[in-house]
């Protein structure tokens, strides 16, 4: 993740140095935060998982006409947890189970954004957004069972996966001042990998396997006059 942050930090001043102060093209940066759902497949398992995580997203965009823009985004997420249980077997001997797990994922997106011509109220406009998404996931952990002080089961897992999605949705943008905009996105995504309708219903709530995400954020437009 540090490599991506370094790249963005290097790219911002390089881009701004090369940019003139004309109305277009226009560069912008945005930070969003929200709940993002994805249907996630892991290797050697036909049954998908559902990610339901809150994650930030950092994006760099380029508006090359008054209506059209393209942006690249990155959104990390991390989850970790532990579990412990104790009991006794039929002989009254103590049983224990201890486990821990961690999951780290990154969402990379490239999306086009089209601003609808009509302005609603004052400073409020709507956008159509769409493009591809790549989600990389790394999940690992350990589980240990003991019976009467002796280890009877030990399991270690380390799973990596890459999933690709198509995204389509809508956004609302409210401008306050020349540089800042408040943003809200409602998007829908579908994994390119096909699976059974029953799995789709279980993980996404619909037979088509479409997941929904909602995010709020702020956008800053550079060198805008």
Short mmCIF file of C-alpha atoms in Angstrom, two decimals, residues 15 17 57-58 131 140 150 162 173 193-194 198 214 225:
data_model
loop_
_atom_site.label_atom_id
_atom_site.label_comp_id
_atom_site.label_asym_id
_atom_site.label_seq_id
_atom_site.Cartn_x
_atom_site.Cartn_y
_atom_site.Cartn_z
CA UNK A 15 0.89 16.67 -13.01
CA UNK A 17 3.59 21.38 -12.77
CA UNK A 57 -11.17 5.52 -1.51
CA UNK A 58 -8.54 7.90 -2.80
CA UNK A 131 -15.93 1.28 -15.52
CA UNK A 140 -4.78 -15.88 6.32
CA UNK A 150 -2.72 -32.12 23.73
CA UNK A 162 -8.07 -11.51 -7.66
CA UNK A 173 -22.01 16.60 -6.88
CA UNK A 193 -17.15 -14.84 -12.95
CA UNK A 194 -20.40 -16.75 -13.37
CA UNK A 198 -28.56 -19.87 -5.57
CA UNK A 214 -22.74 3.73 -1.23
CA UNK A 225 -10.30 29.66 -11.98
#
